[in-house]
XYZ file of C-alpha atoms in Angstrom:
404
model
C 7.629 -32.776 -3.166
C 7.896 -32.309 -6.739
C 10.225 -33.060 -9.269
C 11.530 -31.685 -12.863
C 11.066 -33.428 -16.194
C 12.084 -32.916 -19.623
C 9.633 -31.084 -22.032
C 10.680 -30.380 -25.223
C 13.230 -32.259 -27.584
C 16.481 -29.707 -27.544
C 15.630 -29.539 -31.141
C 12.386 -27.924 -31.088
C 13.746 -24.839 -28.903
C 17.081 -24.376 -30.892
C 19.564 -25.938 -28.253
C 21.880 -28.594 -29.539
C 21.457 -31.798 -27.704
C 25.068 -33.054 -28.049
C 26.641 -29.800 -27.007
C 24.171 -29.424 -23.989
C 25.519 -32.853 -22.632
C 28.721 -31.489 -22.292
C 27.841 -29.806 -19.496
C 27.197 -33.070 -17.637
C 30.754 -34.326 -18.816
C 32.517 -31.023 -17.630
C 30.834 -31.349 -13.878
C 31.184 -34.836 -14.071
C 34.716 -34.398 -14.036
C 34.264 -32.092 -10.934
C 33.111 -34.903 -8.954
C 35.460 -37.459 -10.285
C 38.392 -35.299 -9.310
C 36.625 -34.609 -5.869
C 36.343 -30.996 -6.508
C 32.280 -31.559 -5.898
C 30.100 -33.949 -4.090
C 27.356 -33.526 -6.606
C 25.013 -31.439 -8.741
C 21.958 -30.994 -10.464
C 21.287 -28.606 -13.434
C 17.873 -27.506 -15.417
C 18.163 -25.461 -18.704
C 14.771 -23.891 -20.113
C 14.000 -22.536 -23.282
C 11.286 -20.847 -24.257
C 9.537 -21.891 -21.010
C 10.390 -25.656 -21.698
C 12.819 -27.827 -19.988
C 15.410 -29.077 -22.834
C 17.918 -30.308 -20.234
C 18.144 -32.227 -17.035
C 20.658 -34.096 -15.388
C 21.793 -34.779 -11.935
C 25.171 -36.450 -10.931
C 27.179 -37.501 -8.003
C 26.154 -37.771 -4.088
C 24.179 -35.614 -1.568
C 26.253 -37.056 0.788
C 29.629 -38.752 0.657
C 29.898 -40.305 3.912
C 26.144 -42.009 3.998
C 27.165 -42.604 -0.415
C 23.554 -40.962 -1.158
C 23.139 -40.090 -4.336
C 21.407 -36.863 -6.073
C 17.853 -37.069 -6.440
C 15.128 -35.146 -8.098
C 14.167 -33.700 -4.974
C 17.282 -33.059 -3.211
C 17.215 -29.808 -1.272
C 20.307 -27.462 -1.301
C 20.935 -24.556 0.627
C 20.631 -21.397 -2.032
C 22.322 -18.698 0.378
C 21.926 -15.994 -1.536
C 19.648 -16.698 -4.099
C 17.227 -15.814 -1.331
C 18.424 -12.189 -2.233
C 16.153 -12.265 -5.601
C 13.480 -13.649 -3.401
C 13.441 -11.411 -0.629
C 14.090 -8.334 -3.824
C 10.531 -9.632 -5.697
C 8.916 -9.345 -2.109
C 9.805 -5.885 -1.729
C 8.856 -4.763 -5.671
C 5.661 -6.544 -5.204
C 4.930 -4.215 -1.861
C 5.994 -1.073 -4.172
C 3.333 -2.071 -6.807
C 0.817 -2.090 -4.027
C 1.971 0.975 -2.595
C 3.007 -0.340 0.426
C 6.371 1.493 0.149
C 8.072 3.724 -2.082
C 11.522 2.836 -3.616
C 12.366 6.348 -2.390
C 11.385 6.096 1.255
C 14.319 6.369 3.808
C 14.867 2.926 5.404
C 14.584 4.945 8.914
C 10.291 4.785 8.085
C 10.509 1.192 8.669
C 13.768 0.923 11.196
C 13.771 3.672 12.827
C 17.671 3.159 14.206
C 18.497 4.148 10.927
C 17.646 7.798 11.276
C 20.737 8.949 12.785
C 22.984 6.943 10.432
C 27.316 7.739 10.145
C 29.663 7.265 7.758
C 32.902 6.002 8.336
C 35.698 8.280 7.361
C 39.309 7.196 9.090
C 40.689 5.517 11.930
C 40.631 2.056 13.380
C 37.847 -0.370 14.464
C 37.807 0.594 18.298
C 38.118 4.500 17.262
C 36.997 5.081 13.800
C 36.056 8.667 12.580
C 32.451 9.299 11.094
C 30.459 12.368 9.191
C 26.983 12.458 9.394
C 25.482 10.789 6.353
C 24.696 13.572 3.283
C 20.815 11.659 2.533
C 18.887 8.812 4.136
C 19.712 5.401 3.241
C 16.714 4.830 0.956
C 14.700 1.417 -0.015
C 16.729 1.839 -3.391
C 20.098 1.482 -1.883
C 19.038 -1.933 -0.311
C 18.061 -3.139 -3.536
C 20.841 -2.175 -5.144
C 23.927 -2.441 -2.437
C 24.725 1.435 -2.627
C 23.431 1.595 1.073
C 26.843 1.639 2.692
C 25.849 -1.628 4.442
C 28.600 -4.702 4.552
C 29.543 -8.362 5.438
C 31.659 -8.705 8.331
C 33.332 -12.011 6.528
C 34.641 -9.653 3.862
C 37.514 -8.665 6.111
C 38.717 -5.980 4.068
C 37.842 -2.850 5.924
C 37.745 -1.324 9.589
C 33.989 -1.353 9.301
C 34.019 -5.131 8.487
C 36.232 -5.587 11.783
C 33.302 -3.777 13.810
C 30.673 -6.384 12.317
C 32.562 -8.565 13.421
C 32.835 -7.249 16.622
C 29.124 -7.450 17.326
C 29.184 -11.305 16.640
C 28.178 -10.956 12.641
C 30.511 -12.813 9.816
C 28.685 -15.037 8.003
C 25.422 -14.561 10.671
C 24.057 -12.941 13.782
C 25.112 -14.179 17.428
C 23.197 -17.205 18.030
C 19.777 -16.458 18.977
C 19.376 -12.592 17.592
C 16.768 -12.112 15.447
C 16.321 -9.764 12.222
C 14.696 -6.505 14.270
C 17.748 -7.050 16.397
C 20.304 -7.498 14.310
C 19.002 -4.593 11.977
C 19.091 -2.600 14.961
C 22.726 -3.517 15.548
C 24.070 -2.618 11.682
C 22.230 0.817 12.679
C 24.679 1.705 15.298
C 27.716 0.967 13.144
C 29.158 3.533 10.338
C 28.467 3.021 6.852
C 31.014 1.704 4.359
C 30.596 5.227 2.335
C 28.024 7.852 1.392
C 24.990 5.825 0.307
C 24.233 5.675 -3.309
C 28.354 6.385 -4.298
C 29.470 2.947 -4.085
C 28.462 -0.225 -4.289
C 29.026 -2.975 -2.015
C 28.062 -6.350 -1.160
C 26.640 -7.054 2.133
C 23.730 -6.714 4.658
C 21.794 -4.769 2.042
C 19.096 -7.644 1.526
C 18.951 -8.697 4.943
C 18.093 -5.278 5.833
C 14.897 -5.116 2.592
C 13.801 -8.402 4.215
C 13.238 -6.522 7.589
C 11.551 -3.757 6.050
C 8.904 -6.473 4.147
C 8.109 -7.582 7.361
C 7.247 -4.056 8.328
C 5.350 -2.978 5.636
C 3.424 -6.314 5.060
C 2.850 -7.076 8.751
C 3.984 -10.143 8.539
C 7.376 -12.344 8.979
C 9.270 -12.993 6.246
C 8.369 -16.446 6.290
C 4.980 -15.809 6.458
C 5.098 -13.068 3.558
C 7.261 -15.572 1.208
C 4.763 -18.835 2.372
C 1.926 -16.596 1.511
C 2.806 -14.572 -0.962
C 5.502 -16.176 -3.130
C 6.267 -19.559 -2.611
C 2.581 -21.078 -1.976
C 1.361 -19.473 -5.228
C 4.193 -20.683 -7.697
C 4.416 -23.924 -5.673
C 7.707 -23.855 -4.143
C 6.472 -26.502 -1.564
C 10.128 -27.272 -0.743
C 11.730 -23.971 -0.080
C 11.689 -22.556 3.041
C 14.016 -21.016 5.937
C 14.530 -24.287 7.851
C 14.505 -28.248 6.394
C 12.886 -31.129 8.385
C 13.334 -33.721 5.365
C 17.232 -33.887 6.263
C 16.810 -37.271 4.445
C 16.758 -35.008 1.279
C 19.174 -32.376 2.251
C 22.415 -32.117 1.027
C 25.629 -32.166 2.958
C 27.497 -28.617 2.557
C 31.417 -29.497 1.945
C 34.126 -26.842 1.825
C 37.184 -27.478 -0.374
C 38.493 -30.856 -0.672
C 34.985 -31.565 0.309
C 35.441 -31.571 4.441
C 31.827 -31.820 5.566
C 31.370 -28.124 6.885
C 28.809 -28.621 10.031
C 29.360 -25.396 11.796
C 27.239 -23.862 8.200
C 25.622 -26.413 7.178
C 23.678 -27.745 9.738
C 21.972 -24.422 10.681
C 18.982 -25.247 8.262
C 18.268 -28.144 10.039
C 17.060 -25.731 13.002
C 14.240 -23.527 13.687
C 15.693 -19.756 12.772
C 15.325 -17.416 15.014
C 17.051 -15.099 12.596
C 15.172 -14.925 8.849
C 17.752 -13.667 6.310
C 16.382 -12.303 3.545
C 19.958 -12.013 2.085
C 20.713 -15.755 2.832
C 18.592 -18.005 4.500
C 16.339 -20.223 1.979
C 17.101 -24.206 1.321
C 15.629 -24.629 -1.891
C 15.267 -27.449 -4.744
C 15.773 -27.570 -8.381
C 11.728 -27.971 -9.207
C 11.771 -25.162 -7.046
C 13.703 -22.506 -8.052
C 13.529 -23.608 -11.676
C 9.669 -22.204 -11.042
C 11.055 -18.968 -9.712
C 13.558 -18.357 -12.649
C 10.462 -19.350 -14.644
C 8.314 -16.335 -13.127
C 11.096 -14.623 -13.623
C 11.655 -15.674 -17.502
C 7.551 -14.875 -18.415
C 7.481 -11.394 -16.923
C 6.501 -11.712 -14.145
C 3.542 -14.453 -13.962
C 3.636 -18.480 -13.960
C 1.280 -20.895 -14.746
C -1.829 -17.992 -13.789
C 0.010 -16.727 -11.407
C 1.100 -13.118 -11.240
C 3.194 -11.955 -8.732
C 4.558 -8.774 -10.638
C 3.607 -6.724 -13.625
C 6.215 -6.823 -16.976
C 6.650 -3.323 -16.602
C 8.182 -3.785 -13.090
C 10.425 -6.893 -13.722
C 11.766 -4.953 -17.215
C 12.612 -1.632 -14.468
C 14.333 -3.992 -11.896
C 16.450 -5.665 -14.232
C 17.863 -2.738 -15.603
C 21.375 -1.534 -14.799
C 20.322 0.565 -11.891
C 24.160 1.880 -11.496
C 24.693 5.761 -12.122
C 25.621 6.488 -15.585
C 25.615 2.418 -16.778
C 28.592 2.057 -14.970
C 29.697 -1.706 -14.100
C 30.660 -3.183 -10.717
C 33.970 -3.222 -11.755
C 33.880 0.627 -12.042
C 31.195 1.552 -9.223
C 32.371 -1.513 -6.862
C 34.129 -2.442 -4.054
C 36.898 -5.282 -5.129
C 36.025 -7.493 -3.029
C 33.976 -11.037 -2.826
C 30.282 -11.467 -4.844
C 28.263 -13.805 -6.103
C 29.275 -12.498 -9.814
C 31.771 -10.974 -11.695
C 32.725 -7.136 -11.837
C 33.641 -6.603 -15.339
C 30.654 -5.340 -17.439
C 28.108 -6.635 -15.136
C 25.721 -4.239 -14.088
C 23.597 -4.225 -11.205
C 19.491 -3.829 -11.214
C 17.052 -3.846 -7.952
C 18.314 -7.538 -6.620
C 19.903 -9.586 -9.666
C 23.061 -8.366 -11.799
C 23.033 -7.461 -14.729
C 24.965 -8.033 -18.028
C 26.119 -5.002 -19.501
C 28.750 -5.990 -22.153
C 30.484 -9.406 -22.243
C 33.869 -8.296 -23.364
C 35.134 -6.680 -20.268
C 34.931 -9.698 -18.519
C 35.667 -12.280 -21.127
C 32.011 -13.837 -20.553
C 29.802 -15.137 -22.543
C 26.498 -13.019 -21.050
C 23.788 -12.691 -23.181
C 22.873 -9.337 -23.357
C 20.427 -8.046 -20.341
C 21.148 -11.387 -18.675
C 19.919 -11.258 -15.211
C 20.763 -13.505 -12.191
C 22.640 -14.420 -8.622
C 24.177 -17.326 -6.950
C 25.175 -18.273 -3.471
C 27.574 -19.370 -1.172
C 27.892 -22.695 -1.806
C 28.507 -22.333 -5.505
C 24.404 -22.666 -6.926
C 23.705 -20.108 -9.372
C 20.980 -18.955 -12.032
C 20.349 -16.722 -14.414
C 17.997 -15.446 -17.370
C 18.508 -14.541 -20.648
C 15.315 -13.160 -21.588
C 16.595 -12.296 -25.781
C 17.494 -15.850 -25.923
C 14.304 -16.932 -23.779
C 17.144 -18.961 -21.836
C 16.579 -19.629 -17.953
C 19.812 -21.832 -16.030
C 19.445 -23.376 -12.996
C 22.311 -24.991 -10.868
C 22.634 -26.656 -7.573
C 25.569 -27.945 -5.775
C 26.971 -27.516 -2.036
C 30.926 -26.305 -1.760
C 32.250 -22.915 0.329
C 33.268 -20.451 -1.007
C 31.507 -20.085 -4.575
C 34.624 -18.588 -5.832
C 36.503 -22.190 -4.846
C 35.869 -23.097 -8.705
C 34.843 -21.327 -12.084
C 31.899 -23.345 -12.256
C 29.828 -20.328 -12.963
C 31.557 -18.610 -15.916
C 32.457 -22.611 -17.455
C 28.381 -23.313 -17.095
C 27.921 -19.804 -18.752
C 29.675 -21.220 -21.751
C 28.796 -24.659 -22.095
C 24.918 -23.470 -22.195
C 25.343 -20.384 -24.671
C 27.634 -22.381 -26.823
C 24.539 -24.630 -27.259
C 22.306 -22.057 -28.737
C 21.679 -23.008 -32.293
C 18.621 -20.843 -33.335
């Protein structure tokens, strides 16, 4: 286990030390009004550490407080994860970002779109072009979350046994398998949507690289930047933190699924994480690429996936579904696996320009700012992430803090 520590003097980076800490009195208040258990943030600056603080409990009912090596659940900040896994096959040529997803999963070949009718007798068209590696990167695939509950095709995920999982016991060939059999959402590449997309890229690592997902991130990610306490299922449960939805009710029928062996590996969801941890990650992630000697992709590739990948720059707002994400619509953008800031007026947020990042479910969230050289890291455990404003506040209180 390892654990964060400050390195530079806010100064010495340009970040205003009295103006950082009041992020710690904003989420301080979040916990002394029982809106959150507890938290931990990290904010880097030109690759050093100018902030760190950690307040309230792990766990309420056992009064255990944050540590330095408190694991959270990340939900779907596995998505950048599992994304990086798949642009680090393309630069081997291990797949192409234009193959059809039907090379790897062949149930996909024979793919329909949804067009009308209900959940037990919907009417499809065949789709116009393959679902392609791109679409899962992106969310045009057509692909959805059955916990959305906003559409027939939602209703028929649910159906199968998949909300906010698989059935007990299915694993990721199977459940991949399953999606293939149901209509799409809409023509892939014409909308975009948040859902299965990632789950779906994490099957086809596993068979391009010949390996499981856990064995391709263990190997191939997580050993080399020394992520020694991320993974797809927690022993430590000493160190884990309790999930709590709002008005923090422990929420066991979630949280305690990372306490057991997965048969399922979600690339879209399924990574406990800590802050030393994913603080590396965003760090990779901040330096192009490479950490500490470490390269996992090239500049050129990071700079292309953190583009605005929608057609003609258009913004989720615009090219999106309204529904539930992990950001907001309004002049965000979307490249292959992280959003991406397009313009912050739309949305009345303060995104520095290019900025680059997810969150999950249970409210953590990151993101890079690679003009200010600014990487964010926050951890917490409350369903839904849209229970608060915590991301769009934190957004704020660090930018406002950017003196040079």
């Amino acid at each position: 286990m390892s654990a964060l520590k400050i390195e530079a003097d806010p100064a010495e980076v340009g970040l205003d030390a009295e103006r950082l800490g009041r992020i710690d009195r904003h989420f301080a208040r979040y916990v002394d009004e029982g809106k959150l258990a507890g938290w931990s943030v990290a904010v880097a600056r030109r690759g050093r550490v100018a902030h760190l603080a950690h307040h309230g409990l792990r766990d309420i009912e056992a009064a255990l407080p944050v540590e330095d090596d408190t694991i959270w659940r990340i939900y779907s900040m596995t998505k950048p994860v599992t994304s990086v896994a798949a642009l680090m096959l393309w630069e081997e040529g291990a797949l192409e970002l234009t193959d059809p997803v039907a090379k790897y999963i062949p149930a996909f070949a024979d793919t329909r779109v949804y067009r009308s009718g209900s959940a037990v007798n919907p009417g499809t068209v065949a789709a116009v072009e393959p679902m392609r590696v791109w679409h899962l990167l992106t969310h045009t695939s057509g692909l959805t979350y059955g916990f959305h509950h906003a559409h027939s095709v939602d209703e028929m995920y649910r159906g199968k046994g998949h909300e906010f999982g698989p059935p007990r016991g299915q694993d990721l060939a199977t459940a991949c398998d399953t999606w293939a059999g149901l209509p799409l959402l809409f023509q892939p590449g014409t909308e975009w949507n948040y859902g299965v997309s990632t789950d779906v890229l994490g099957r086809v690592v596993e068979v391009a690289s010949g390996m499981s997902l856990a064995e391709f991130f263990a190997a191939r990610i997580l050993g080399p930047l020394g992520m020694t306490d991320t993974g797809f299922h927690v022993t430590d449960t000493d160190r884990l933190a309790t999930l709590y939805g709002p008005g923090l009710r422990r929420n066991r029928a979630l949280g305690d699924a990372i306490t057991e062996e997965p048969t399922y590996l979600s690339g879209g969801g399924g990574l406990a994480s800590t802050l030393h941890d994913y603080h590396r990650f965003a760090q990779m992630l901040a330096r192009g690429g490479e950490l500490d000697g470490v390269r996992l992709l090239g500049p050129r590739t990071l700079a292309y996936a953190t583009r605005n990948h929608l057609p003609a720059g258009a913004d989720l707002e615009t090219f999106g579904r309204p529904l539930f994400s992990e950001s907001v619509f309004a002049g965000v953008g979307f490249g292959l696996g992280f959003s991406v800031a397009v313009d912050p007026v739309p949305g009345r947020q303060l995104h520095g320009q290019g900025e680059y990042g997810w969150g999950g479910l249970a409210s953590t969230t990151f993101h890079v700012d690679p003009v200010e050289e600014l990487t964010v890291v926050f951890m917490t455990q409350l369903v839904p992430s849209s229970t608060y404003p915590i991301r769009s506040q934190l957004r704020v209180l660090v930018s406002s803090a950017v003196t040079a």
